[in-house]
CSV table of C-alpha atoms in Angstrom, one decimal:
chain,number,residue,atom,x,y,z
A,1,UNK,CA,29.9,12.8,-68.1
A,2,UNK,CA,33.6,11.7,-68.2
A,3,UNK,CA,34.1,8.2,-66.8
A,4,UNK,CA,36.3,7.9,-63.6
A,5,UNK,CA,39.9,7.1,-63.9
A,6,UNK,CA,40.2,3.4,-62.9
A,7,UNK,CA,43.3,2.7,-60.9
A,8,UNK,CA,45.1,-0.6,-60.1
A,9,UNK,CA,47.7,-0.6,-57.3
A,10,UNK,CA,50.6,-3.0,-57.0
A,11,UNK,CA,52.1,-3.0,-53.5
A,12,UNK,CA,50.2,-2.3,-50.3
A,13,UNK,CA,53.0,-1.4,-48.0
A,14,UNK,CA,53.2,2.0,-46.1
A,15,UNK,CA,53.0,3.9,-49.3
A,16,UNK,CA,50.5,1.9,-51.2
A,17,UNK,CA,48.2,1.7,-48.2
A,18,UNK,CA,48.4,5.5,-47.8
A,19,UNK,CA,47.7,6.0,-51.6
A,20,UNK,CA,44.4,4.0,-51.2
A,21,UNK,CA,43.4,6.2,-48.3
A,22,UNK,CA,44.3,9.4,-49.9
A,23,UNK,CA,42.2,8.5,-53.1
A,24,UNK,CA,39.3,7.7,-50.9
A,25,UNK,CA,39.4,10.7,-48.5
A,26,UNK,CA,40.3,13.3,-51.2
A,27,UNK,CA,38.0,11.9,-53.9
A,28,UNK,CA,36.0,15.1,-54.2
A,29,UNK,CA,38.9,17.3,-54.5
A,30,UNK,CA,40.5,15.0,-57.1
A,31,UNK,CA,37.4,14.9,-59.1
A,32,UNK,CA,37.2,18.8,-59.0
A,33,UNK,CA,41.0,19.2,-59.9
A,34,UNK,CA,41.0,16.5,-62.5
A,35,UNK,CA,37.6,17.0,-64.2
A,36,UNK,CA,36.8,13.3,-63.6
A,37,UNK,CA,36.6,10.9,-60.7
A,38,UNK,CA,39.6,8.7,-59.6
A,39,UNK,CA,38.7,5.3,-58.2
A,40,UNK,CA,40.9,2.3,-57.0
A,41,UNK,CA,39.3,-0.7,-58.7
A,42,UNK,CA,41.9,-3.3,-58.2
A,43,UNK,CA,45.0,-4.2,-56.1
A,44,UNK,CA,47.7,-6.8,-55.5
A,45,UNK,CA,50.4,-7.5,-52.9
A,46,UNK,CA,52.6,-10.2,-51.8
A,47,UNK,CA,50.2,-11.4,-49.1
A,48,UNK,CA,46.5,-11.1,-49.3
A,49,UNK,CA,46.1,-12.6,-45.8
A,50,UNK,CA,48.2,-9.8,-44.2
A,51,UNK,CA,46.1,-7.6,-41.9
A,52,UNK,CA,45.9,-4.1,-43.1
A,53,UNK,CA,44.0,-1.1,-41.7
A,54,UNK,CA,42.2,-0.6,-45.1
A,55,UNK,CA,38.7,-1.2,-46.3
A,56,UNK,CA,39.2,-3.0,-49.6
A,57,UNK,CA,35.6,-4.1,-49.9
A,58,UNK,CA,34.4,-3.5,-53.5
A,59,UNK,CA,38.1,-3.6,-54.8
A,60,UNK,CA,39.2,-6.6,-56.9
A,61,UNK,CA,42.4,-8.5,-55.8
A,62,UNK,CA,44.6,-9.5,-58.8
A,63,UNK,CA,46.6,-12.7,-58.6
A,64,UNK,CA,49.9,-11.0,-59.7
A,65,UNK,CA,51.4,-7.6,-60.5
A,66,UNK,CA,51.5,-8.7,-64.2
A,67,UNK,CA,47.8,-9.9,-64.2
A,68,UNK,CA,46.9,-6.4,-62.7
A,69,UNK,CA,49.0,-4.7,-65.4
A,70,UNK,CA,47.1,-6.6,-68.1
A,71,UNK,CA,43.6,-6.1,-66.6
A,72,UNK,CA,41.5,-4.3,-69.2
A,73,UNK,CA,39.4,-3.0,-66.2
A,74,UNK,CA,42.1,-0.5,-65.2
A,75,UNK,CA,43.3,2.8,-66.9
A,76,UNK,CA,46.2,3.4,-64.7
A,77,UNK,CA,48.8,1.0,-63.2
A,78,UNK,CA,50.5,2.2,-60.0
A,79,UNK,CA,53.7,0.3,-59.1
A,80,UNK,CA,54.6,0.6,-55.3
A,81,UNK,CA,56.6,-2.6,-55.0
A,82,UNK,CA,60.0,-1.4,-55.4
A,83,UNK,CA,63.2,-3.1,-56.7
A,84,UNK,CA,65.3,-2.5,-59.7
A,85,UNK,CA,64.1,-5.5,-61.6
A,86,UNK,CA,61.2,-8.1,-61.3
A,87,UNK,CA,58.3,-8.3,-60.9
A,88,UNK,CA,58.2,-4.5,-61.4
A,89,UNK,CA,59.9,-4.1,-64.7
A,90,UNK,CA,57.7,-6.7,-66.5
A,91,UNK,CA,54.5,-5.4,-65.0
A,92,UNK,CA,55.2,-1.8,-65.9
A,93,UNK,CA,56.3,-2.8,-69.4
A,94,UNK,CA,53.0,-4.8,-69.8
A,95,UNK,CA,50.8,-1.9,-68.7
A,96,UNK,CA,52.5,0.6,-71.0
A,97,UNK,CA,52.2,-1.8,-74.1
A,98,UNK,CA,48.6,-2.3,-73.4
A,99,UNK,CA,48.2,1.6,-73.7
A,100,UNK,CA,47.7,2.1,-69.9
A,101,UNK,CA,49.5,5.0,-68.0
A,102,UNK,CA,51.9,4.2,-65.2
A,103,UNK,CA,52.8,5.7,-61.9
A,104,UNK,CA,55.7,4.6,-59.8
A,105,UNK,CA,57.8,5.6,-56.8
A,106,UNK,CA,60.6,3.2,-57.8
A,107,UNK,CA,63.9,5.2,-58.1
A,108,UNK,CA,66.0,2.1,-58.5
A,109,UNK,CA,63.9,1.0,-61.4
A,110,UNK,CA,63.8,4.3,-63.1
A,111,UNK,CA,67.5,4.8,-62.7
A,112,UNK,CA,68.2,1.5,-64.3
A,113,UNK,CA,65.5,0.9,-66.8
A,114,UNK,CA,63.9,4.4,-67.1
A,115,UNK,CA,64.8,5.0,-70.9
A,116,UNK,CA,63.6,1.5,-71.7
A,117,UNK,CA,60.3,2.3,-70.1
A,118,UNK,CA,60.1,5.8,-71.6
A,119,UNK,CA,60.4,4.3,-74.9
A,120,UNK,CA,57.3,2.0,-74.4
A,121,UNK,CA,55.4,5.0,-73.0
A,122,UNK,CA,56.2,7.0,-76.0
A,123,UNK,CA,55.4,4.2,-78.4
A,124,UNK,CA,52.0,3.2,-76.9
A,125,UNK,CA,50.7,6.7,-75.7
A,126,UNK,CA,50.6,6.4,-71.9
A,127,UNK,CA,52.1,8.4,-69.3
A,128,UNK,CA,55.2,7.4,-67.3
A,129,UNK,CA,55.0,9.4,-64.1
A,130,UNK,CA,57.5,9.1,-61.2
A,131,UNK,CA,57.5,12.2,-59.1
A,132,UNK,CA,57.7,10.3,-55.9
A,133,UNK,CA,61.0,8.5,-57.0
A,134,UNK,CA,63.0,11.6,-56.2
A,135,UNK,CA,62.5,13.7,-53.2
A,136,UNK,CA,59.0,12.2,-52.4
A,137,UNK,CA,56.6,15.2,-51.8
A,138,UNK,CA,59.2,17.7,-53.2
A,139,UNK,CA,58.0,18.4,-56.9
A,140,UNK,CA,61.4,18.4,-58.3
A,141,UNK,CA,60.6,16.2,-61.4
A,142,UNK,CA,57.8,18.5,-62.6
A,143,UNK,CA,59.9,21.5,-62.0
A,144,UNK,CA,62.7,20.3,-64.1
A,145,UNK,CA,60.6,18.7,-66.8
A,146,UNK,CA,57.7,21.2,-67.0
A,147,UNK,CA,58.2,24.2,-64.9
A,148,UNK,CA,61.8,25.0,-66.2
A,149,UNK,CA,61.3,23.6,-69.7
A,150,UNK,CA,62.1,27.1,-71.2
A,151,UNK,CA,65.1,27.6,-69.1
A,152,UNK,CA,68.7,26.1,-69.5
A,153,UNK,CA,70.1,24.4,-66.4
A,154,UNK,CA,73.6,24.8,-65.4
A,155,UNK,CA,73.6,22.8,-62.1
A,156,UNK,CA,71.4,20.8,-60.1
A,157,UNK,CA,72.4,19.6,-56.6
A,158,UNK,CA,70.9,18.8,-53.3
A,159,UNK,CA,70.4,16.7,-50.1
A,160,UNK,CA,68.7,13.7,-51.4
A,161,UNK,CA,68.9,11.3,-48.5
A,162,UNK,CA,67.4,12.0,-45.2
A,163,UNK,CA,69.4,9.3,-43.3
A,164,UNK,CA,72.6,11.0,-44.1
A,165,UNK,CA,71.3,14.3,-43.4
A,166,UNK,CA,70.1,13.3,-40.0
A,167,UNK,CA,73.3,11.7,-39.1
A,168,UNK,CA,75.3,14.7,-40.1
A,169,UNK,CA,72.9,16.9,-38.2
A,170,UNK,CA,73.3,15.0,-35.0
A,171,UNK,CA,77.1,14.7,-35.3
A,172,UNK,CA,77.3,18.6,-35.9
A,173,UNK,CA,74.9,19.5,-33.1
A,174,UNK,CA,75.9,17.0,-30.4
A,175,UNK,CA,79.5,16.3,-31.2
A,176,UNK,CA,78.8,12.5,-31.7
A,177,UNK,CA,80.7,10.1,-33.8
A,178,UNK,CA,79.4,8.7,-37.1
A,179,UNK,CA,79.0,5.2,-35.5
A,180,UNK,CA,76.8,6.7,-32.5
A,181,UNK,CA,74.6,8.6,-34.8
A,182,UNK,CA,74.0,5.8,-37.3
A,183,UNK,CA,73.1,3.5,-34.2
A,184,UNK,CA,70.6,6.1,-33.2
A,185,UNK,CA,69.2,6.5,-36.7
A,186,UNK,CA,68.7,2.7,-36.8
A,187,UNK,CA,66.8,2.8,-33.5
A,188,UNK,CA,64.5,5.6,-34.7
A,189,UNK,CA,63.9,3.9,-38.0
A,190,UNK,CA,65.6,6.3,-40.2
A,191,UNK,CA,68.3,3.9,-41.2
A,192,UNK,CA,68.0,0.2,-42.2
A,193,UNK,CA,69.5,-2.6,-40.4
A,194,UNK,CA,72.2,-2.6,-43.3
A,195,UNK,CA,72.6,1.1,-44.0
A,196,UNK,CA,75.2,0.9,-46.5
A,197,UNK,CA,72.9,1.8,-49.4
A,198,UNK,CA,72.1,5.1,-47.7
A,199,UNK,CA,75.3,6.1,-46.0
A,200,UNK,CA,77.6,5.0,-48.8
A,201,UNK,CA,75.8,7.4,-51.2
A,202,UNK,CA,74.1,4.9,-53.6
A,203,UNK,CA,70.6,6.0,-52.9
A,204,UNK,CA,71.7,9.5,-53.6
A,205,UNK,CA,73.4,8.5,-56.8
A,206,UNK,CA,70.2,6.9,-58.2
A,207,UNK,CA,68.2,10.1,-57.5
A,208,UNK,CA,71.0,12.3,-59.0
A,209,UNK,CA,71.2,10.2,-62.3
A,210,UNK,CA,67.4,10.8,-62.8
A,211,UNK,CA,67.8,14.5,-62.1
A,212,UNK,CA,70.8,14.9,-64.3
A,213,UNK,CA,68.8,13.3,-67.2
A,214,UNK,CA,65.9,15.7,-66.8
A,215,UNK,CA,68.2,18.9,-66.4
A,216,UNK,CA,70.7,18.1,-69.3
A,217,UNK,CA,68.8,16.0,-71.7
A,218,UNK,CA,71.1,13.0,-71.1
A,219,UNK,CA,70.3,9.2,-70.9
A,220,UNK,CA,70.1,8.1,-67.3
A,221,UNK,CA,73.4,6.5,-66.4
A,222,UNK,CA,73.9,5.7,-62.7
A,223,UNK,CA,77.4,4.2,-63.6
A,224,UNK,CA,78.4,7.7,-64.6
A,225,UNK,CA,77.9,9.0,-61.1
A,226,UNK,CA,81.1,9.3,-58.8
A,227,UNK,CA,80.0,8.1,-55.4
A,228,UNK,CA,81.6,8.5,-52.0
A,229,UNK,CA,79.7,8.3,-48.6
A,230,UNK,CA,79.8,9.9,-45.3
A,231,UNK,CA,81.4,7.3,-42.9
A,232,UNK,CA,84.9,9.1,-43.0
A,233,UNK,CA,83.4,12.3,-41.5
A,234,UNK,CA,84.4,12.9,-37.9
A,235,UNK,CA,83.3,15.5,-35.4
A,236,UNK,CA,86.6,17.3,-35.8
A,237,UNK,CA,85.6,18.0,-39.4
A,238,UNK,CA,82.3,19.4,-38.5
A,239,UNK,CA,83.8,21.6,-35.8
A,240,UNK,CA,86.3,23.0,-38.2
A,241,UNK,CA,83.6,23.6,-40.8
A,242,UNK,CA,81.6,25.5,-38.3
A,243,UNK,CA,84.7,27.7,-37.4
A,244,UNK,CA,85.4,28.4,-41.1
A,245,UNK,CA,81.7,29.3,-42.0
A,246,UNK,CA,80.8,26.0,-43.6
A,247,UNK,CA,78.4,23.1,-42.9
A,248,UNK,CA,78.9,19.5,-44.2
A,249,UNK,CA,76.3,17.9,-46.2
A,250,UNK,CA,76.1,14.7,-48.4
A,251,UNK,CA,75.2,16.2,-51.7
A,252,UNK,CA,74.4,14.9,-55.1
A,253,UNK,CA,75.7,17.5,-57.7
A,254,UNK,CA,75.3,17.5,-61.6
A,255,UNK,CA,76.8,20.3,-63.3
A,256,UNK,CA,77.4,21.4,-66.8
A,257,UNK,CA,81.3,21.9,-67.5
A,258,UNK,CA,83.3,22.5,-70.6
A,259,UNK,CA,84.4,18.9,-70.4
A,260,UNK,CA,80.8,17.5,-70.2
A,261,UNK,CA,78.2,16.8,-67.5
A,262,UNK,CA,79.8,16.0,-64.1
A,263,UNK,CA,77.8,13.8,-61.7
A,264,UNK,CA,79.1,13.2,-58.3
A,265,UNK,CA,77.9,12.2,-54.7
A,266,UNK,CA,80.1,13.0,-51.8
A,267,UNK,CA,80.3,14.9,-48.5
A,268,UNK,CA,80.6,18.5,-49.3
A,269,UNK,CA,81.4,21.8,-47.4
A,270,UNK,CA,78.6,24.4,-48.4
A,271,UNK,CA,78.7,27.9,-47.0
A,272,UNK,CA,76.6,28.4,-43.9
A,273,UNK,CA,74.8,31.4,-45.7
A,274,UNK,CA,73.5,29.2,-48.5
A,275,UNK,CA,69.9,27.8,-48.5
A,276,UNK,CA,71.1,24.2,-48.6
A,277,UNK,CA,73.0,24.5,-45.3
A,278,UNK,CA,69.9,25.4,-43.5
A,279,UNK,CA,68.3,22.1,-44.3
A,280,UNK,CA,68.7,19.8,-41.2
A,281,UNK,CA,67.4,16.6,-39.9
A,282,UNK,CA,65.6,14.2,-42.3
A,283,UNK,CA,64.5,16.9,-44.6
A,284,UNK,CA,65.6,17.0,-48.3
A,285,UNK,CA,66.4,19.8,-50.6
A,286,UNK,CA,67.3,20.5,-54.2
A,287,UNK,CA,68.8,23.6,-55.7
A,288,UNK,CA,68.5,24.4,-59.4
A,289,UNK,CA,70.7,26.9,-61.1
A,290,UNK,CA,69.2,28.2,-64.2
A,291,UNK,CA,70.4,30.6,-66.9
A,292,UNK,CA,69.1,34.1,-66.2
A,293,UNK,CA,67.2,33.3,-62.9
A,294,UNK,CA,68.4,33.2,-59.3
A,295,UNK,CA,68.9,29.7,-57.9
A,296,UNK,CA,65.6,27.9,-57.0
A,297,UNK,CA,65.6,25.7,-53.8
A,298,UNK,CA,63.0,23.3,-53.1
A,299,UNK,CA,62.7,22.0,-49.6
A,300,UNK,CA,60.6,19.3,-47.9
A,301,UNK,CA,60.0,15.7,-46.7
A,302,UNK,CA,62.0,13.5,-49.0
A,303,UNK,CA,60.6,10.2,-47.6
A,304,UNK,CA,57.9,8.7,-45.6
A,305,UNK,CA,54.5,7.1,-46.5
A,306,UNK,CA,52.6,10.3,-46.5
A,307,UNK,CA,54.8,12.5,-48.3
A,308,UNK,CA,55.8,9.8,-51.0
A,309,UNK,CA,51.9,9.0,-51.3
A,310,UNK,CA,51.1,12.6,-51.9
A,311,UNK,CA,53.3,12.7,-54.9
A,312,UNK,CA,52.0,9.4,-56.3
A,313,UNK,CA,48.5,10.9,-56.0
A,314,UNK,CA,49.5,14.1,-57.8
A,315,UNK,CA,50.9,12.0,-60.5
A,316,UNK,CA,47.6,9.9,-60.8
A,317,UNK,CA,45.8,13.2,-61.0
A,318,UNK,CA,47.8,14.3,-63.9
A,319,UNK,CA,47.0,10.9,-65.7
A,320,UNK,CA,43.3,11.7,-65.0
A,321,UNK,CA,43.6,15.2,-66.5
A,322,UNK,CA,45.1,13.7,-69.8
A,323,UNK,CA,48.6,15.1,-69.3
A,324,UNK,CA,51.1,13.0,-71.2
A,325,UNK,CA,54.5,14.8,-70.8
A,326,UNK,CA,57.7,13.2,-72.2
A,327,UNK,CA,59.0,11.1,-69.3
A,328,UNK,CA,62.5,12.8,-69.4
A,329,UNK,CA,61.2,16.1,-70.9
A,330,UNK,CA,62.4,15.1,-74.4
A,331,UNK,CA,61.8,12.3,-76.8
A,332,UNK,CA,64.0,9.4,-75.9
A,333,UNK,CA,65.8,9.6,-79.2
A,334,UNK,CA,66.9,13.2,-78.4
A,335,UNK,CA,68.5,12.2,-75.1
A,336,UNK,CA,72.4,12.2,-75.3
A,337,UNK,CA,74.7,9.7,-74.0
A,338,UNK,CA,76.9,10.5,-71.1
A,339,UNK,CA,80.0,9.1,-69.6
A,340,UNK,CA,81.6,9.2,-66.2
A,341,UNK,CA,83.6,12.3,-65.6
A,342,UNK,CA,86.9,11.5,-64.0
A,343,UNK,CA,87.0,13.1,-60.5
A,344,UNK,CA,90.6,14.1,-60.9
A,345,UNK,CA,89.6,16.6,-63.5
A,346,UNK,CA,87.1,18.2,-61.0
A,347,UNK,CA,88.0,21.8,-60.0
A,348,UNK,CA,86.9,23.4,-57.0
A,349,UNK,CA,87.8,24.3,-53.4
A,350,UNK,CA,89.0,21.8,-50.9
A,351,UNK,CA,89.2,21.4,-47.1
A,352,UNK,CA,92.3,19.4,-46.1
A,353,UNK,CA,92.9,18.3,-42.5
A,354,UNK,CA,96.4,16.9,-41.8
A,355,UNK,CA,97.9,15.5,-38.7
A,356,UNK,CA,101.4,17.3,-39.0
A,357,UNK,CA,104.3,16.0,-37.0
A,358,UNK,CA,105.6,18.7,-34.7
A,359,UNK,CA,109.1,19.2,-36.0
A,360,UNK,CA,111.0,22.0,-37.4
A,361,UNK,CA,110.4,22.3,-41.3
A,362,UNK,CA,107.1,20.5,-41.4
A,363,UNK,CA,105.1,23.6,-42.3
A,364,UNK,CA,107.7,24.7,-45.0
A,365,UNK,CA,107.5,21.1,-46.5
A,366,UNK,CA,103.8,21.1,-46.8
A,367,UNK,CA,103.8,24.6,-48.3
A,368,UNK,CA,106.5,23.5,-50.8
A,369,UNK,CA,104.6,20.5,-52.0
A,370,UNK,CA,101.4,22.5,-52.5
A,371,UNK,CA,103.2,25.3,-54.3
A,372,UNK,CA,104.7,22.7,-56.7
A,373,UNK,CA,101.1,21.8,-57.7
A,374,UNK,CA,100.1,25.5,-58.1
A,375,UNK,CA,97.7,25.1,-55.2
A,376,UNK,CA,96.8,28.6,-53.5
A,377,UNK,CA,95.5,28.5,-49.9
A,378,UNK,CA,92.6,30.7,-48.7
A,379,UNK,CA,93.3,30.0,-45.2
A,380,UNK,CA,95.4,27.9,-42.8
A,381,UNK,CA,94.4,27.0,-39.3
A,382,UNK,CA,96.8,25.1,-36.9
A,383,UNK,CA,95.3,23.6,-33.8
A,384,UNK,CA,97.4,23.0,-30.8
A,385,UNK,CA,97.2,19.7,-28.9
A,386,UNK,CA,95.1,19.3,-25.8
A,387,UNK,CA,96.9,20.4,-22.8
A,388,UNK,CA,98.2,17.5,-20.6
A,389,UNK,CA,95.9,17.1,-17.7
A,390,UNK,CA,98.8,16.6,-15.3
A,391,UNK,CA,101.0,19.5,-15.8
A,392,UNK,CA,99.0,21.7,-18.1
A,393,UNK,CA,101.7,21.5,-20.9
A,394,UNK,CA,101.3,20.3,-24.4
A,395,UNK,CA,102.4,16.9,-25.1
A,396,UNK,CA,105.9,17.3,-26.8
A,397,UNK,CA,105.9,15.6,-30.3
A,398,UNK,CA,102.3,15.0,-30.6
A,399,UNK,CA,101.0,15.5,-34.1
A,400,UNK,CA,99.3,18.9,-34.6
A,401,UNK,CA,96.0,19.2,-36.6
A,402,UNK,CA,96.5,21.6,-39.6
A,403,UNK,CA,93.5,22.6,-41.6
A,404,UNK,CA,94.0,23.9,-45.2
A,405,UNK,CA,91.3,25.8,-47.3
A,406,UNK,CA,92.3,26.0,-51.0
A,407,UNK,CA,91.1,28.2,-53.7
A,408,UNK,CA,89.7,26.5,-56.7
A,409,UNK,CA,92.2,23.9,-58.0
A,410,UNK,CA,92.2,20.6,-59.9
A,411,UNK,CA,91.4,17.5,-57.8
A,412,UNK,CA,94.5,15.4,-59.2
A,413,UNK,CA,96.7,18.4,-58.2
A,414,UNK,CA,95.4,18.2,-54.6
A,415,UNK,CA,96.0,14.5,-54.3
A,416,UNK,CA,99.5,14.7,-56.0
A,417,UNK,CA,100.6,17.2,-53.3
A,418,UNK,CA,99.2,15.0,-50.6
A,419,UNK,CA,101.0,11.9,-51.8
A,420,UNK,CA,104.3,13.9,-51.8
A,421,UNK,CA,103.6,15.2,-48.3
A,422,UNK,CA,103.1,11.5,-47.2
A,423,UNK,CA,106.3,10.3,-48.9
A,424,UNK,CA,108.1,13.1,-46.8
A,425,UNK,CA,106.9,11.6,-43.7
A,426,UNK,CA,105.8,14.9,-42.2
A,427,UNK,CA,102.4,13.9,-41.4
A,428,UNK,CA,100.8,10.9,-39.7
A,429,UNK,CA,97.7,9.0,-40.9
A,430,UNK,CA,95.8,9.6,-43.9
A,431,UNK,CA,94.8,13.3,-44.8
A,432,UNK,CA,91.0,14.2,-44.7
A,433,UNK,CA,89.9,15.8,-47.8
A,434,UNK,CA,86.3,17.3,-48.4
A,435,UNK,CA,85.3,19.2,-51.5
A,436,UNK,CA,83.8,22.6,-51.1
A,437,UNK,CA,80.6,23.7,-53.2
A,438,UNK,CA,80.3,27.5,-53.5
A,439,UNK,CA,76.8,29.1,-53.9
């Protein structure tokens, strides 16, 4: 009879506690699927005295994560503490160097030190599994690393942050401002007290860097990701998107181009007919464009204790089965370096909203500046100012919102044209520019 897999868990927060419960309640199913039992034999956390709704009788308590990682009584070290550095980094390295397998949900650590840890896993023969680090219960890591190992990937993109998707959904559906929706997201627990990591796009960037490595065989480089958040999006932009057949999402996009791998995070207009546009609220989604196959879209809960724990336990089950996939789908020495692709070289369609001064010649000036940069327009929408409540007439001289949708063009051309328009003083305020991602 094969001995049970002995698991040690560092971190007993929402996810860690749920992992302990799942392994206990799903013990029979795990044994049947893995061909051996799975048992939690040791744990550690910042506070042993903290009250937890867990029965930890019969489970050893390690004095520190490092002590647990070096414990010869465990076969699999599960890191659920979080953080891009210590103590998680040293503990995982110690576990790998002692020949143990490691399971983690730590996206920050993988994005920053994933290559270093993958080398240790390869050298010492253990697994390094991190499905829960991107998309929680959505099995996108296994899909890219194993399910599509025989398919070339041209583009991977998705909604990778539920907080931002929730805010944009509420803004669209209820016409609320970004600030109002953010405050509500904080009240409901979808956003942190300091929400900048989410709403400024950095959480998405970490996840995208991991996906790009798996998709294109590159070394993880979060510094190679262009990042822009959602705080500039207004209800006016969302109403315009609706009328034009689009929806605004914060997307992480990694795409193979003739100039290299482009990695970017920014608010994006996507056609309402696309699968990704249907994903609302806190749900996440990832679309993979592979050679010779239609796009594959994976949708599901991208965060939360239960969803994240389910992915962690699935990774533990793979360890129990004896699966030892290369952490990034290829040997580390086969991964290529990547550099940050300048966004000014990006090519695509653009949504541009201008507040045009209501003077003769304004439209002609704008058209001339766009033509000078060889920018072709797919559509132009001019909105008249709200009628004056007193006399029903438009307020004379008030700036007029003008919305432009361009055909594919270079980003630097768009900004050169807009800088010229601003110098001409035919618009007020800063133009709003949102990139468009086609199907």
